Structure formats: C-alpha cells, structure tokens
PDB file of C-alpha atoms in Angstrom:
ATOM      1  CA  MET H   2      71.110 -66.134-115.463  1.00 40.00           C
ATOM      2  CA  ALA H   3      72.156 -62.695-114.190  1.00 38.00           C
ATOM      3  CA  ALA H   4      73.763 -64.165-111.076  1.00 41.00           C
ATOM      4  CA  TRP H   5      76.253 -66.079-113.232  1.00 48.00           C
ATOM      5  CA  THR H   6      77.268 -63.569-115.888  1.00 48.00           C
ATOM      6  CA  ASN H   7      79.791 -61.375-114.038  1.00 48.00           C
ATOM      7  CA  LEU H   8      82.457 -63.678-112.678  1.00 44.00           C
ATOM      8  CA  ARG H   9      84.700 -60.815-111.566  1.00 47.00           C
ATOM      9  CA  GLU H  10      82.463 -59.681-108.716  1.00 55.00           C
ATOM     10  CA  PRO H  11      83.646 -60.803-105.240  1.00 57.00           C
ATOM     11  CA  HIS H  12      81.901 -63.959-104.078  1.00 73.00           C
ATOM     12  CA  GLY H  13      82.437 -67.085-102.080  1.00 87.00           C
ATOM     13  CA  THR H  14      82.973 -70.503-103.591  1.00 96.00           C
ATOM     14  CA  TYR H  15      79.902 -71.924-105.303  1.00 97.00           C
ATOM     15  CA  VAL H  16      78.884 -75.503-104.526  1.00 97.00           C
ATOM     16  CA  MET H  17      77.766 -77.483-107.572  1.00 98.00           C
ATOM     17  CA  GLY H  18      75.776 -80.597-106.723  1.00 97.00           C
ATOM     18  CA  ILE H  19      76.193 -83.583-109.041  1.00 96.00           C
ATOM     19  CA  LEU H  20      73.080 -85.199-110.509  1.00 95.00           C
ATOM     20  CA  ASN H  21      74.029 -88.201-112.639  1.00 91.00           C
ATOM     21  CA  VAL H  22      71.117 -89.396-114.763  1.00 91.00           C
ATOM     22  CA  THR H  23      73.154 -92.401-115.861  1.00 79.00           C
ATOM     23  CA  PRO H  24      73.147 -96.174-115.393  1.00 73.00           C
ATOM     24  CA  ASP H  25      76.941 -96.483-115.190  1.00 50.00           C
ATOM     25  CA  SER H  26      78.550 -93.568-113.329  1.00 47.00           C
ATOM     26  CA  PHE H  27      81.309 -94.821-111.020  1.00 46.00           C
ATOM     27  CA  SER H  28      79.659 -93.588-107.814  1.00 52.00           C
ATOM     28  CA  ASP H  29      75.885 -93.481-108.188  1.00 48.00           C
ATOM     29  CA  GLY H  30      75.022 -94.903-111.588  1.00 47.00           C
ATOM     30  CA  GLY H  31      71.396 -96.001-111.848  1.00 52.00           C
ATOM     31  CA  SER H  32      70.223 -94.118-108.767  1.00 61.00           C
ATOM     32  CA  TRP H  33      68.438 -91.246-110.499  1.00 62.00           C
ATOM     33  CA  LEU H  34      67.345 -92.529-113.918  1.00 68.00           C
ATOM     34  CA  ASP H  35      63.644 -91.964-113.227  1.00 85.00           C
ATOM     35  CA  LEU H  36      62.501 -88.366-113.878  1.00 89.00           C
ATOM     36  CA  ASP H  37      60.755 -87.952-110.534  1.00 89.00           C
ATOM     37  CA  ALA H  38      63.708 -89.433-108.649  1.00 90.00           C
ATOM     38  CA  ALA H  39      66.171 -87.199-110.518  1.00 93.00           C
ATOM     39  CA  VAL H  40      64.178 -84.026-109.884  1.00 95.00           C
ATOM     40  CA  ALA H  41      63.712 -84.945-106.223  1.00 94.00           C
ATOM     41  CA  ARG H  42      67.459 -85.491-105.958  1.00 94.00           C
ATOM     42  CA  GLY H  43      68.055 -82.046-107.444  1.00 96.00           C
ATOM     43  CA  TYR H  44      65.793 -80.465-104.823  1.00 96.00           C
ATOM     44  CA  ARG H  45      67.530 -82.442-102.056  1.00 95.00           C
ATOM     45  CA  LEU H  46      70.923 -81.159-103.169  1.00 96.00           C
ATOM     46  CA  MET H  47      69.578 -77.605-103.187  1.00 97.00           C
ATOM     47  CA  ASN H  48      68.156 -78.082 -99.691  1.00 97.00           C
ATOM     48  CA  GLN H  49      71.599 -79.251 -98.551  1.00 96.00           C
ATOM     49  CA  GLY H  50      73.050 -75.946 -99.765  1.00 97.00           C
ATOM     50  CA  ALA H  51      73.942 -76.415-103.428  1.00 97.00           C
ATOM     51  CA  ASP H  52      74.113 -73.248-105.512  1.00 96.00           C
ATOM     52  CA  ILE H  53      74.041 -75.069-108.874  1.00 97.00           C
ATOM     53  CA  ILE H  54      72.888 -78.508-110.016  1.00 97.00           C
ATOM     54  CA  ASP H  55      75.138 -80.200-112.594  1.00 97.00           C
ATOM     55  CA  VAL H  56      73.087 -82.656-114.658  1.00 96.00           C
ATOM     56  CA  GLY H  57      74.885 -85.340-116.645  1.00 93.00           C
ATOM     57  CA  GLY H  58      73.597 -88.112-118.878  1.00 91.00           C
ATOM     58  CA  GLU H  59      76.832 -89.808-119.940  1.00 88.00           C
ATOM     59  CA  SER H  60      79.370 -91.354-117.615  1.00 78.00           C
ATOM     60  CA  THR H  61      82.911 -90.059-118.104  1.00 72.00           C
ATOM     61  CA  ARG H  62      84.608 -92.622-115.863  1.00 66.00           C
ATOM     62  CA  PRO H  63      87.639 -94.314-117.452  1.00 65.00           C
ATOM     63  CA  GLY H  64      86.508 -96.790-120.086  1.00 63.00           C
ATOM     64  CA  ALA H  65      82.892 -95.590-120.166  1.00 65.00           C
ATOM     65  CA  ALA H  66      80.938 -96.193-123.380  1.00 71.00           C
ATOM     66  CA  PRO H  67      80.116 -93.028-125.357  1.00 78.00           C
ATOM     67  CA  LEU H  68      76.559 -91.899-126.056  1.00 84.00           C
ATOM     68  CA  SER H  69      75.073 -90.062-128.993  1.00 90.00           C
ATOM     69  CA  SER H  70      73.713 -86.586-128.333  1.00 93.00           C
ATOM     70  CA  ARG H  71      70.182 -87.902-128.914  1.00 93.00           C
ATOM     71  CA  GLU H  72      70.589 -90.663-126.309  1.00 91.00           C
ATOM     72  CA  GLU H  73      72.085 -88.187-123.868  1.00 93.00           C
ATOM     73  CA  TRP H  74      69.298 -85.652-124.289  1.00 95.00           C
ATOM     74  CA  ASP H  75      66.623 -88.346-123.984  1.00 91.00           C
ATOM     75  CA  ARG H  76      68.048 -89.074-120.511  1.00 91.00           C
ATOM     76  CA  ILE H  77      68.440 -85.531-119.224  1.00 95.00           C
ATOM     77  CA  GLY H  78      66.154 -83.221-121.209  1.00 96.00           C
ATOM     78  CA  ALA H  79      63.097 -83.396-118.969  1.00 95.00           C
ATOM     79  CA  VAL H  80      65.254 -83.096-115.844  1.00 96.00           C
ATOM     80  CA  VAL H  81      67.041 -79.986-117.131  1.00 97.00           C
ATOM     81  CA  ARG H  82      63.748 -78.382-118.115  1.00 97.00           C
ATOM     82  CA  SER H  83      62.015 -79.206-114.840  1.00 96.00           C
ATOM     83  CA  LEU H  84      64.789 -77.893-112.597  1.00 97.00           C
ATOM     84  CA  SER H  85      65.379 -74.790-114.731  1.00 97.00           C
ATOM     85  CA  GLN H  86      61.686 -73.909-114.773  1.00 96.00           C
ATOM     86  CA  ALA H  87      61.747 -74.102-110.969  1.00 96.00           C
ATOM     87  CA  GLY H  88      64.384 -71.354-110.941  1.00 95.00           C
ATOM     88  CA  ILE H  89      67.297 -73.642-110.051  1.00 96.00           C
ATOM     89  CA  PRO H  90      70.619 -72.739-111.713  1.00 96.00           C
ATOM     90  CA  VAL H  91      71.440 -75.742-113.893  1.00 97.00           C
ATOM     91  CA  SER H  92      74.740 -76.815-115.395  1.00 97.00           C
ATOM     92  CA  VAL H  93      74.806 -79.556-118.012  1.00 97.00           C
ATOM     93  CA  ASP H  94      77.753 -81.943-118.159  1.00 96.00           C
ATOM     94  CA  THR H  95      78.206 -82.639-121.880  1.00 96.00           C
ATOM     95  CA  TYR H  96      80.757 -82.553-124.656  1.00 96.00           C
ATOM     96  CA  HIS H  97      78.091 -82.694-127.392  1.00 97.00           C
ATOM     97  CA  ALA H  98      77.389 -79.334-129.061  1.00 98.00           C
ATOM     98  CA  HIS H  99      73.825 -80.322-129.938  1.00 97.00           C
ATOM     99  CA  THR H 100      73.082 -81.249-126.336  1.00 97.00           C
ATOM    100  CA  ALA H 101      74.604 -77.940-125.220  1.00 98.00           C
ATOM    101  CA  ARG H 102      72.262 -75.991-127.478  1.00 98.00           C
ATOM    102  CA  LEU H 103      69.183 -77.922-126.352  1.00 98.00           C
ATOM    103  CA  ALA H 104      70.205 -77.539-122.704  1.00 97.00           C
ATOM    104  CA  VAL H 105      70.549 -73.752-122.886  1.00 98.00           C
ATOM    105  CA  GLU H 106      67.275 -73.494-124.807  1.00 97.00           C
ATOM    106  CA  ALA H 107      65.689 -75.517-121.947  1.00 97.00           C
ATOM    107  CA  GLY H 108      67.043 -73.058-119.365  1.00 97.00           C
ATOM    108  CA  ALA H 109      70.527 -74.287-118.434  1.00 97.00           C
ATOM    109  CA  ALA H 110      72.949 -71.524-117.426  1.00 96.00           C
ATOM    110  CA  ILE H 111      76.245 -73.429-117.714  1.00 97.00           C
ATOM    111  CA  ILE H 112      77.761 -75.962-120.099  1.00 98.00           C
ATOM    112  CA  ASN H 113      80.331 -78.172-118.358  1.00 98.00           C
ATOM    113  CA  ASP H 114      82.542 -79.775-121.018  1.00 97.00           C
ATOM    114  CA  VAL H 115      84.967 -82.346-119.626  1.00 95.00           C
ATOM    115  CA  THR H 116      86.817 -82.488-122.962  1.00 95.00           C
ATOM    116  CA  GLY H 117      87.563 -78.767-123.117  1.00 95.00           C
ATOM    117  CA  GLY H 118      86.106 -78.545-126.609  1.00 96.00           C
ATOM    118  CA  ALA H 119      88.006 -81.536-127.986  1.00 94.00           C
ATOM    119  CA  GLY H 120      85.057 -83.935-127.885  1.00 93.00           C
ATOM    120  CA  ASP H 121      83.007 -82.147-130.548  1.00 96.00           C
ATOM    121  CA  PRO H 122      84.517 -79.785-133.152  1.00 96.00           C
ATOM    122  CA  SER H 123      81.299 -77.738-133.097  1.00 98.00           C
ATOM    123  CA  MET H 124      81.269 -77.089-129.343  1.00 98.00           C
ATOM    124  CA  PHE H 125      83.204 -73.796-129.286  1.00 98.00           C
ATOM    125  CA  SER H 126      81.235 -72.225-132.135  1.00 98.00           C
ATOM    126  CA  THR H 127      77.967 -73.421-130.627  1.00 98.00           C
ATOM    127  CA  VAL H 128      78.755 -72.016-127.169  1.00 98.00           C
ATOM    128  CA  ALA H 129      79.889 -68.748-128.760  1.00 98.00           C
ATOM    129  CA  GLY H 130      76.335 -68.247-129.992  1.00 97.00           C
ATOM    130  CA  LEU H 131      74.679 -69.129-126.680  1.00 96.00           C
ATOM    131  CA  ARG H 132      74.147 -67.007-123.574  1.00 86.00           C
ATOM    132  CA  CYS H 133      75.730 -69.314-121.050  1.00 96.00           C
ATOM    133  CA  LEU H 134      78.866 -69.882-119.040  1.00 97.00           C
ATOM    134  CA  TYR H 135      81.299 -72.511-120.273  1.00 98.00           C
ATOM    135  CA  VAL H 136      83.424 -74.799-118.107  1.00 98.00           C
ATOM    136  CA  LEU H 137      86.522 -75.744-120.070  1.00 98.00           C
ATOM    137  CA  GLN H 138      88.169 -78.756-118.463  1.00 98.00           C
ATOM    138  CA  HIS H 139      91.637 -80.209-118.927  1.00 97.00           C
ATOM    139  CA  THR H 140      91.958 -83.784-120.101  1.00 95.00           C
ATOM    140  CA  ARG H 141      93.776 -85.781-122.710  1.00 93.00           C
ATOM    141  CA  GLY H 142      91.941 -88.057-125.093  1.00 86.00           C
ATOM    142  CA  MET H 143      88.518 -89.414-124.225  1.00 83.00           C
ATOM    143  CA  PRO H 144      87.334 -91.642-121.341  1.00 78.00           C
ATOM    144  CA  GLN H 145      88.097 -94.724-123.442  1.00 76.00           C
ATOM    145  CA  ASN H 146      91.827 -93.964-123.685  1.00 86.00           C
ATOM    146  CA  MET H 147      92.657 -91.107-121.285  1.00 89.00           C
ATOM    147  CA  ASN H 148      94.482 -93.278-118.762  1.00 86.00           C
ATOM    148  CA  THR H 149      97.035 -94.242-121.415  1.00 88.00           C
ATOM    149  CA  LEU H 150      97.898 -90.536-121.825  1.00 89.00           C
ATOM    150  CA  ALA H 151      98.706 -89.849-118.164  1.00 87.00           C
ATOM    151  CA  SER H 152     102.380 -89.015-118.647  1.00 92.00           C
ATOM    152  CA  TYR H 153     103.820 -85.726-117.399  1.00 96.00           C
ATOM    153  CA  SER H 154     107.179 -84.223-116.540  1.00 96.00           C
ATOM    154  CA  CYS H 155     105.486 -81.460-114.497  1.00 97.00           C
ATOM    155  CA  VAL H 156     101.767 -81.894-113.981  1.00 97.00           C
ATOM    156  CA  PRO H 157     100.794 -78.354-112.824  1.00 98.00           C
ATOM    157  CA  ASP H 158     102.705 -76.580-115.586  1.00 98.00           C
ATOM    158  CA  GLU H 159     101.562 -78.915-118.356  1.00 98.00           C
ATOM    159  CA  VAL H 160      97.932 -78.757-117.258  1.00 98.00           C
ATOM    160  CA  ALA H 161      98.075 -74.949-117.202  1.00 98.00           C
ATOM    161  CA  THR H 162      99.756 -74.790-120.611  1.00 98.00           C
ATOM    162  CA  GLU H 163      97.215 -77.120-122.182  1.00 98.00           C
ATOM    163  CA  LEU H 164      94.334 -75.196-120.592  1.00 98.00           C
ATOM    164  CA  SER H 165      95.836 -71.956-121.934  1.00 98.00           C
ATOM    165  CA  ASP H 166      95.943 -73.434-125.441  1.00 98.00           C
ATOM    166  CA  SER H 167      92.284 -74.474-125.136  1.00 98.00           C
ATOM    167  CA  ILE H 168      91.315 -71.011-123.891  1.00 98.00           C
ATOM    168  CA  THR H 169      93.040 -69.467-126.908  1.00 98.00           C
ATOM    169  CA  ARG H 170      91.056 -71.707-129.254  1.00 98.00           C
ATOM    170  CA  ALA H 171      87.816 -70.887-127.426  1.00 98.00           C
ATOM    171  CA  LEU H 172      88.475 -67.162-127.678  1.00 98.00           C
ATOM    172  CA  GLY H 173      89.288 -67.550-131.353  1.00 98.00           C
ATOM    173  CA  ALA H 174      85.915 -69.236-131.876  1.00 98.00           C
ATOM    174  CA  GLY H 175      84.127 -66.253-130.344  1.00 98.00           C
ATOM    175  CA  ILE H 176      83.561 -67.285-126.714  1.00 98.00           C
ATOM    176  CA  SER H 177      84.158 -64.224-124.545  1.00 97.00           C
ATOM    177  CA  ARG H 178      86.764 -64.593-121.813  1.00 97.00           C
ATOM    178  CA  ASP H 179      84.367 -63.576-119.043  1.00 95.00           C
ATOM    179  CA  ARG H 180      82.207 -66.630-119.809  1.00 96.00           C
ATOM    180  CA  ILE H 181      85.036 -69.175-119.450  1.00 97.00           C
ATOM    181  CA  ILE H 182      85.602 -71.163-116.249  1.00 97.00           C
ATOM    182  CA  VAL H 183      88.546 -73.574-116.203  1.00 98.00           C
ATOM    183  CA  ASP H 184      88.669 -76.980-114.544  1.00 98.00           C
ATOM    184  CA  PRO H 185      92.084 -78.644-114.070  1.00 98.00           C
ATOM    185  CA  GLY H 186      90.471 -82.041-114.571  1.00 97.00           C
ATOM    186  CA  PHE H 187      91.306 -84.077-111.488  1.00 97.00           C
ATOM    187  CA  GLY H 188      91.065 -87.758-112.364  1.00 94.00           C
ATOM    188  CA  PHE H 189      91.122 -87.162-116.118  1.00 94.00           C
ATOM    189  CA  ALA H 190      94.312 -88.489-117.739  1.00 94.00           C
ATOM    190  CA  LYS H 191      96.010 -88.304-114.329  1.00 96.00           C
ATOM    191  CA  ASP H 192      97.044 -90.994-111.870  1.00 95.00           C
ATOM    192  CA  ALA H 193      96.834 -90.646-108.081  1.00 96.00           C
ATOM    193  CA  ASP H 194     100.224 -88.983-107.668  1.00 97.00           C
ATOM    194  CA  HIS H 195      99.440 -86.566-110.489  1.00 97.00           C
ATOM    195  CA  ASN H 196      96.204 -85.538-108.751  1.00 97.00           C
ATOM    196  CA  TRP H 197      97.875 -84.895-105.392  1.00 97.00           C
ATOM    197  CA  ASP H 198     100.687 -82.981-107.090  1.00 97.00           C
ATOM    198  CA  LEU H 199      98.222 -80.829-109.020  1.00 98.00           C
ATOM    199  CA  ALA H 200      96.154 -80.122-105.906  1.00 98.00           C
ATOM    200  CA  ALA H 201      99.227 -79.045-103.965  1.00 97.00           C
ATOM    201  CA  HIS H 202     100.568 -76.797-106.720  1.00 97.00           C
ATOM    202  CA  MET H 203      97.672 -74.882-108.274  1.00 97.00           C
ATOM    203  CA  GLU H 204      99.624 -71.664-108.886  1.00 97.00           C
ATOM    204  CA  ALA H 205     100.091 -72.177-112.626  1.00 97.00           C
ATOM    205  CA  VAL H 206      96.362 -72.826-113.142  1.00 98.00           C
ATOM    206  CA  GLU H 207      95.473 -69.845-110.934  1.00 98.00           C
ATOM    207  CA  ALA H 208      97.849 -67.667-112.978  1.00 98.00           C
ATOM    208  CA  LEU H 209      95.630 -68.166-116.031  1.00 98.00           C
ATOM    209  CA  GLY H 210      93.349 -65.579-114.428  1.00 97.00           C
ATOM    210  CA  GLN H 211      90.121 -67.485-115.061  1.00 97.00           C
ATOM    211  CA  PRO H 212      87.590 -68.652-112.461  1.00 97.00           C
ATOM    212  CA  ILE H 213      88.335 -72.256-111.444  1.00 98.00           C
ATOM    213  CA  LEU H 214      85.937 -75.143-110.914  1.00 98.00           C
ATOM    214  CA  VAL H 215      87.358 -78.130-109.033  1.00 98.00           C
ATOM    215  CA  GLY H 216      85.889 -81.620-109.249  1.00 97.00           C
ATOM    216  CA  VAL H 217      87.588 -84.052-106.875  1.00 97.00           C
ATOM    217  CA  SER H 218      84.443 -85.573-105.375  1.00 97.00           C
ATOM    218  CA  ARG H 219      84.786 -89.302-104.666  1.00 94.00           C
ATOM    219  CA  LYS H 220      87.634 -89.590-107.184  1.00 94.00           C
ATOM    220  CA  ARG H 221      89.749 -92.728-106.987  1.00 93.00           C
ATOM    221  CA  PHE H 222      92.864 -90.974-105.674  1.00 96.00           C
ATOM    222  CA  LEU H 223      90.969 -90.133-102.459  1.00 97.00           C
ATOM    223  CA  ALA H 224      90.984 -93.844-101.615  1.00 94.00           C
ATOM    224  CA  ASP H 225      94.465 -93.118-100.234  1.00 92.00           C
ATOM    225  CA  VAL H 226      92.839 -91.386 -97.252  1.00 95.00           C
ATOM    226  CA  ALA H 227      89.268 -92.717 -97.233  1.00 93.00           C
ATOM    227  CA  SER H 228      87.687 -94.620 -94.353  1.00 86.00           C
ATOM    228  CA  GLY H 229      86.418 -97.469 -96.524  1.00 90.00           C
ATOM    229  CA  PRO H 230      86.464 -98.968-100.025  1.00 90.00           C
ATOM    230  CA  SER H 231      83.245 -97.509-101.445  1.00 90.00           C
ATOM    231  CA  PRO H 232      83.163 -94.210-103.401  1.00 91.00           C
ATOM    232  CA  ALA H 233      80.799 -92.730-100.766  1.00 92.00           C
ATOM    233  CA  ALA H 234      83.486 -93.360 -98.120  1.00 95.00           C
ATOM    234  CA  ARG H 235      85.487 -90.615 -99.862  1.00 96.00           C
ATOM    235  CA  ASP H 236      82.993 -87.865 -98.976  1.00 96.00           C
ATOM    236  CA  ASP H 237      84.937 -86.778 -95.875  1.00 96.00           C
ATOM    237  CA  ALA H 238      88.136 -86.430 -97.900  1.00 97.00           C
ATOM    238  CA  THR H 239      86.145 -84.542-100.526  1.00 97.00           C
ATOM    239  CA  ALA H 240      84.947 -82.045 -97.911  1.00 97.00           C
ATOM    240  CA  ALA H 241      88.504 -81.647 -96.604  1.00 97.00           C
ATOM    241  CA  LEU H 242      89.708 -80.748-100.079  1.00 98.00           C
ATOM    242  CA  THR H 243      86.723 -78.428-100.519  1.00 98.00           C
ATOM    243  CA  SER H 244      87.951 -76.486 -97.485  1.00 97.00           C
ATOM    244  CA  TYR H 245      91.447 -76.305 -98.959  1.00 97.00           C
ATOM    245  CA  PHE H 246      90.288 -75.162-102.397  1.00 97.00           C
ATOM    246  CA  ALA H 247      87.825 -72.678-100.906  1.00 97.00           C
ATOM    247  CA  SER H 248      90.738 -71.183 -98.939  1.00 96.00           C
ATOM    248  CA  ARG H 249      92.462 -70.703-102.290  1.00 96.00           C
ATOM    249  CA  GLY H 250      89.399 -68.852-103.594  1.00 95.00           C
ATOM    250  CA  VAL H 251      88.245 -71.192-106.348  1.00 97.00           C
ATOM    251  CA  TRP H 252      85.043 -70.226-108.150  1.00 97.00           C
ATOM    252  CA  GLY H 253      83.330 -73.524-107.440  1.00 97.00           C
ATOM    253  CA  VAL H 254      83.524 -77.134-106.279  1.00 98.00           C
ATOM    254  CA  ARG H 255      81.579 -79.986-107.861  1.00 97.00           C
ATOM    255  CA  VAL H 256      80.455 -82.591-105.304  1.00 97.00           C
ATOM    256  CA  HIS H 257      78.156 -85.581-104.889  1.00 94.00           C
ATOM    257  CA  GLU H 258      77.114 -84.872-101.278  1.00 93.00           C
ATOM    258  CA  VAL H 259      76.648 -81.188-100.649  1.00 97.00           C
ATOM    259  CA  ALA H 260      76.135 -80.601 -96.919  1.00 97.00           C
ATOM    260  CA  ALA H 261      79.681 -81.167 -95.672  1.00 97.00           C
ATOM    261  CA  SER H 262      81.259 -79.315 -98.578  1.00 98.00           C
ATOM    262  CA  LYS H 263      78.876 -76.388 -98.097  1.00 98.00           C
ATOM    263  CA  ALA H 264      79.907 -76.226 -94.433  1.00 97.00           C
ATOM    264  CA  ALA H 265      83.554 -76.301 -95.516  1.00 97.00           C
ATOM    265  CA  VAL H 266      82.978 -73.390 -97.910  1.00 97.00           C
ATOM    266  CA  LEU H 267      81.151 -71.331 -95.280  1.00 97.00           C
ATOM    267  CA  THR H 268      83.926 -72.049 -92.771  1.00 96.00           C
ATOM    268  CA  ALA H 269      86.567 -70.823 -95.217  1.00 95.00           C
ATOM    269  CA  GLU H 270      84.518 -67.685 -95.827  1.00 94.00           C
ATOM    270  CA  LYS H 271      84.255 -66.976 -92.088  1.00 95.00           C
ATOM    271  CA  LEU H 272      87.988 -67.439 -91.704  1.00 95.00           C
ATOM    272  CA  ARG H 273      88.609 -65.063 -94.599  1.00 91.00           C
ATOM    273  CA  GLU H 274      86.288 -62.463 -93.044  1.00 91.00           C
ATOM    274  CA  ALA H 275      88.291 -62.819 -89.813  1.00 93.00           C
ATOM    275  CA  GLY H 276      91.544 -62.100 -91.635  1.00 92.00           C
ATOM    276  CA  ALA H 277      92.839 -65.531 -92.631  1.00 91.00           C
ATOM    277  CA  PHE H 278      94.588 -66.106 -95.987  1.00 86.00           C
ATOM    278  CA  GLU H 279      95.618 -62.431 -96.232  1.00 74.00           C
ATOM    279  CA  LYS H 280      99.343 -62.575 -95.501  1.00 55.00           C
ATOM    280  CA  ALA H 281     101.779 -63.516 -98.224  1.00 39.00           C
ATOM    281  CA  GLY H 282     102.148 -67.265 -98.268  1.00 43.00           C
ATOM    282  CA  ALA H 283      99.055 -67.816 -96.098  1.00 44.00           C
ATOM    283  CA  THR H 284      97.256 -69.580 -98.920  1.00 48.00           C
ATOM    284  CA  PRO H 285      98.678 -73.095 -99.157  1.00 48.00           C
ATOM    285  CA  GLY H 286     101.401 -73.259-101.787  1.00 49.00           C
ATOM    286  CA  ALA H 287     101.337 -69.512-102.485  1.00 49.00           C
ATOM    287  CA  ASP H 288     105.127 -69.218-102.431  1.00 46.00           C
ATOM    288  CA  SER H 289     105.711 -72.089-104.851  1.00 46.00           C
ATOM    289  CA  SER H 290     106.526 -70.889-108.374  1.00 50.00           C
ATOM    290  CA  ASP H 291     108.722 -73.691-109.724  1.00 60.00           C
ATOM    291  CA  CYS H 292     107.747 -77.173-110.743  1.00 74.00           C
ATOM    292  CA  PRO H 293     108.149 -79.386-107.645  1.00 57.00           C
ATOM    293  CA  HIS H 294     110.063 -81.899-109.793  1.00 52.00           C
ATOM    294  CA  ASP H 295     112.733 -79.426-110.927  1.00 50.00           C
TER     295      ASP H 295
END
C-alpha cells in the first residue's frame, strides 16, 4: 500500500491492466470467469509490465445489466484475495460501497468507481473510512442511459466542472484530497467526437490538480483509426494514445493489453529524461486555454 499513498512524489505513468471477470464485457467478456484463468491472466498482465491489476465483476458497457453487490463480489472476491495475497497491487472496478469495503479488507489498494460516487449514496462515506486510493470518474447517468445524456456545449470544460463538483462532495464526505485520482471518463456519456475533443484538450481536467487516470483502451471511438472491426484491433491505437497521455504526465493508463502501452510509457519517460516536453507548449495542447468551440 505504501507505494500508492503519496501521489505527489515524481513518478512515471502507471500501467493498470484490465481483468474483467464478467460474461458480458464489450471486449473480453467470458474469457476469465474461472478463478484459475482469472488469476493466471493477472500474472500474465504483470509479466507484460503492468503496475496494477484492475479487477471488475460488472460490465459498464452501454446498456449493460446491473449487478447486486453480492453477485459482483461472488465473481471477483477470490480473485482479488488471491492477487493481493501475492503482493500484486489490486484495483477494484466497482460503484457498490459494500463491494468496495470487502475489496479493501481483502487487500485491494484502489477503488475505481466509474460513477464518481453517484452509483451508490454510501460510496463516499465508505471510502472515507478505508485506507485506499479512490478513482473518481466522470460520467452522466448509469450504463443503461448514459448515451442519452451525451450532450455538451464544451466537452473539456463541462467534464472538468462536473469532476470538480464530485471532488467537492467527496471531500465533504471525508475523503482526503491526496487519495483522489480523477478519470475524465472516455466513452462514458460521450460520443466519438466528444472523446477526441476531450483527448485533445485536457487542460481543464489537468487544472483540477489531481492525478489523472485515463481509460481509452479498445473504446468504440478508436474504431475511427483501427486496423479492423474487432475491439482487439484497437490495441495499436490504444498504445498510441498511451504515448500521448504519458507525454502529458498522467498518473496512469488503464489498458487491456499491457506490453505495447508499457513500451509507450517507457518511451515517453526516456524522452522526458532527454529533455522533451520541457519547453512551453511542448506538451500537446499546452497553449490551449479556451473551449475549442468558442
């Protein structure tokens, strides 16, 4: 846990490997439902270079059916415990406060809440009493209706404002600021153009002053540049965006296939050591302060 408690220390971008213990995730649903297969997948992601394994038991793709906390924990509990006991830093992808508590008690270091606290009114107070990091993501609504809420006049500014409001509520519930990581929520209540716009203009989110986790891996908007129709065909585009976000200094990237994104992170770090990204405007978009639609 100590490696994850002080987010202000200089570091490179962490790579979070995705482990979906679900039958219906958009990319790899059903692949890792068996305990042995899921644990083996976690070790494979670590061997590829992952720093953290993000375990999820409920699909959050648009239109996905919700699970109860009990159903969710029945899927992921043994996996979380097994990986944590092996000394692997584990994040748990959940919006259920009860699951969050069980996960931290089982050894998880991070709670990754795609609803930013809106999915369970007890989440903020529960996390406030736990010794863990908390990923607070931007979205609108829930997976069942979020696509109907994808309406913006200025995506980057509105995302940052809504994240700021969520941070304020989290702080008010007792979560300390140095435990909060923000995620701008690519693919959540955003269409393809919204996602590209947000990626190109991250300044407002960066100005919040919180560590940033980015999850673009295999998202539908990458089909614009992918080599084929399957979600896995978007891995190259994912790695390209990992390089871009690492050059911006994000705290972490959440990816399905780790090796290429780890290489992208290490490449960005070598470039930074050699003096890249230091001059004003060298970071992509650094001189953009106004909404691109103004």
